[in-house]
Amino acid sequence: MVLLVLLYTLVLVIVVQYLQFRWRYRRVLALAAKLPCPPSLPLLGNALLFRGGLTNMTKQVIKYTTLYKELFCMWAGPVPVFIVTEPGDVQVILNSSNTLEKDDVYSFGRPFLGNGLLTAPVPLWKKYRRLMNPVMHPSNVETFLPVFNEVARNFVDMLMKSKEPT
């Protein structure tokens, strides 16, 4: 009897959590329903498309970005992931003040990564972004291009030496 009550309670908690998720992300889910996306499974989403290692994952990404061209949606379980392939659209998204806040997924990395640029909330990283902007100005970055090229060539040379002939 106690086990049955615990089971019912667990099912009720799961259903309530799912309904809260659907309500909280109702606008995002409505937008995802309007976009093209590959066929997905109810609980897994498109996860099965990306099994089989890095090579297969890369092939799948290339396949779907060429198939859907601009903006499309893939599902990571019950969560939609929007994929933008047009550089102009990416620029609009990145320049928008509405897209500064990170998704809840980043909060999982906070215990391991701390409050860095990847995991920090907007008020914390925004002041550091203001400090970094002058350093990342294109004229400053261009002075480092010869250094980047030299290091990249050295890296490729090391890879070529370490690769055994087949």
Coordinates of C-alpha atoms in Angstrom, one line a residue:
M1 CA 0.0 0.0 0.0
V2 CA 2.8 2.4 0.9
L3 CA 4.7 1.5 -2.2
L4 CA 1.6 2.3 -4.3
V5 CA 1.2 5.7 -2.7
L6 CA 4.8 6.5 -3.3
L7 CA 4.5 5.4 -6.9
Y8 CA 1.4 7.6 -7.4
T9 CA 3.2 10.5 -5.8
L10 CA 6.2 10.1 -8.0
V11 CA 4.0 10.0 -11.1
L12 CA 2.2 13.1 -10.0
V13 CA 5.4 15.0 -9.3
I14 CA 6.7 14.1 -12.8
V15 CA 3.5 15.1 -14.5
V16 CA 3.4 18.4 -12.6
Q17 CA 7.1 19.1 -13.5
Y18 CA 6.3 18.4 -17.1
L19 CA 3.3 20.7 -17.2
Q20 CA 5.3 23.4 -15.5
F21 CA 8.0 23.0 -18.1
R22 CA 5.4 23.2 -20.9
W23 CA 3.8 26.3 -19.4
R24 CA 7.2 28.1 -18.8
Y25 CA 8.4 27.4 -22.3
R26 CA 5.1 27.7 -24.1
R27 CA 6.3 30.5 -26.4
V28 CA 9.5 28.7 -27.3
L29 CA 7.6 25.5 -27.9
A30 CA 5.1 27.2 -30.1
L31 CA 7.9 28.8 -32.2
A32 CA 9.6 25.4 -32.5
A33 CA 6.4 23.8 -33.8
K34 CA 6.4 26.4 -36.6
L35 CA 9.9 25.6 -37.8
P36 CA 11.1 22.7 -39.9
C37 CA 12.9 20.0 -38.0
P38 CA 14.0 16.4 -38.6
P39 CA 11.6 13.7 -37.3
S40 CA 12.1 13.1 -33.6
L41 CA 11.2 10.6 -30.9
P42 CA 9.0 11.7 -28.0
L43 CA 11.5 11.5 -25.1
L44 CA 14.8 11.3 -27.0
G45 CA 14.2 14.0 -29.6
N46 CA 16.9 13.9 -32.3
A47 CA 19.5 12.3 -30.0
L48 CA 19.7 9.1 -32.0
L49 CA 20.8 11.0 -35.1
F50 CA 24.0 11.9 -33.3
R51 CA 25.2 8.5 -32.2
G52 CA 28.3 6.9 -33.6
G53 CA 31.1 9.3 -32.8
L54 CA 32.3 12.7 -33.9
T55 CA 32.5 11.9 -37.6
N56 CA 28.9 10.8 -37.8
M57 CA 27.8 13.8 -35.7
T58 CA 29.6 16.2 -38.1
K59 CA 28.0 14.4 -41.1
Q60 CA 24.5 14.8 -39.6
V61 CA 25.0 18.5 -38.8
I62 CA 26.2 19.1 -42.4
K63 CA 23.3 17.1 -43.8
Y64 CA 20.6 19.0 -41.9
T65 CA 22.2 22.5 -42.3
T66 CA 22.2 21.9 -46.1
L67 CA 18.7 20.5 -46.1
Y68 CA 17.0 23.2 -44.0
K69 CA 19.2 26.1 -45.1
E70 CA 18.4 29.0 -42.7
L71 CA 16.7 28.5 -39.4
F72 CA 15.5 25.1 -38.1
C73 CA 14.9 23.3 -34.9
M74 CA 16.3 20.0 -33.4
W75 CA 15.2 18.4 -30.2
A76 CA 17.5 17.5 -27.3
G77 CA 15.0 15.4 -25.4
P78 CA 11.9 17.6 -24.8
V79 CA 13.9 20.8 -25.3
P80 CA 14.1 22.5 -28.7
V81 CA 17.5 23.7 -30.0
F82 CA 17.3 26.4 -32.6
I83 CA 20.0 26.3 -35.2
V84 CA 20.8 29.4 -37.3
T85 CA 23.1 29.0 -40.3
E86 CA 22.9 32.5 -41.9
P87 CA 25.6 34.9 -40.6
G88 CA 23.3 37.9 -40.8
D89 CA 20.7 36.2 -38.6
V90 CA 23.4 35.2 -36.1
Q91 CA 24.6 38.8 -36.0
V92 CA 21.0 40.0 -35.3
I93 CA 20.7 37.5 -32.4
L94 CA 24.0 38.2 -30.9
N95 CA 23.5 42.0 -31.0
S96 CA 20.1 41.8 -29.4
S97 CA 19.8 42.7 -25.7
N98 CA 17.0 40.1 -25.3
T99 CA 19.4 37.3 -25.8
L100 CA 22.0 38.1 -23.2
E101 CA 20.7 35.8 -20.5
K102 CA 22.0 32.2 -20.8
D103 CA 19.7 29.2 -20.7
D104 CA 19.3 27.1 -17.6
V105 CA 21.5 24.4 -19.1
Y106 CA 24.6 26.5 -18.3
S107 CA 23.8 26.4 -14.6
F108 CA 24.8 22.7 -14.5
G109 CA 28.4 23.8 -15.3
R110 CA 28.6 26.5 -12.6
P111 CA 29.8 24.1 -9.8
F112 CA 32.7 23.0 -12.0
L113 CA 33.5 26.1 -14.0
G114 CA 32.6 28.8 -11.5
N115 CA 31.2 32.1 -12.6
G116 CA 33.2 32.5 -15.8
L117 CA 32.1 34.0 -19.1
L118 CA 30.3 30.8 -19.9
T119 CA 28.3 30.3 -16.8
A120 CA 28.0 33.7 -15.1
P121 CA 24.7 35.6 -14.9
V122 CA 24.4 38.7 -17.1
P123 CA 25.1 41.3 -14.4
L124 CA 28.3 39.6 -13.5
W125 CA 29.8 39.0 -16.9
K126 CA 28.5 42.2 -18.5
K127 CA 31.0 44.4 -16.6
Y128 CA 33.9 42.1 -17.7
R129 CA 32.6 42.2 -21.3
R130 CA 32.9 46.0 -21.2
L131 CA 36.6 45.6 -20.1
M132 CA 37.3 43.0 -22.8
N133 CA 35.7 44.9 -25.8
P134 CA 38.6 47.3 -26.4
V135 CA 41.1 44.4 -26.3
M136 CA 39.1 42.4 -28.8
H137 CA 38.8 45.3 -31.2
P138 CA 39.6 44.2 -34.8
S139 CA 42.7 46.4 -35.1
N140 CA 44.2 44.8 -31.9
V141 CA 43.3 41.3 -33.0
E142 CA 44.9 41.8 -36.4
T143 CA 48.3 42.4 -34.8
F144 CA 48.1 38.8 -33.4
L145 CA 47.3 37.2 -36.7
P146 CA 51.0 36.4 -37.5
V147 CA 51.3 34.8 -34.1
F148 CA 48.2 32.7 -34.6
N149 CA 49.4 31.6 -38.0
E150 CA 52.8 30.6 -36.7
V151 CA 51.3 28.6 -33.8
A152 CA 48.8 27.0 -36.2
R153 CA 51.6 26.0 -38.6
N154 CA 53.7 24.5 -35.8
F155 CA 50.7 22.6 -34.6
V156 CA 50.0 21.2 -38.0
D157 CA 53.7 20.2 -38.4
M158 CA 53.5 18.4 -35.1
L159 CA 50.4 16.5 -36.1
M160 CA 52.0 15.6 -39.4
K161 CA 55.1 14.2 -37.7
S162 CA 53.1 12.2 -35.1
K163 CA 50.8 10.7 -37.7
E164 CA 52.0 7.2 -38.7
P165 CA 51.9 6.4 -42.5
T166 CA 49.2 4.0 -43.5

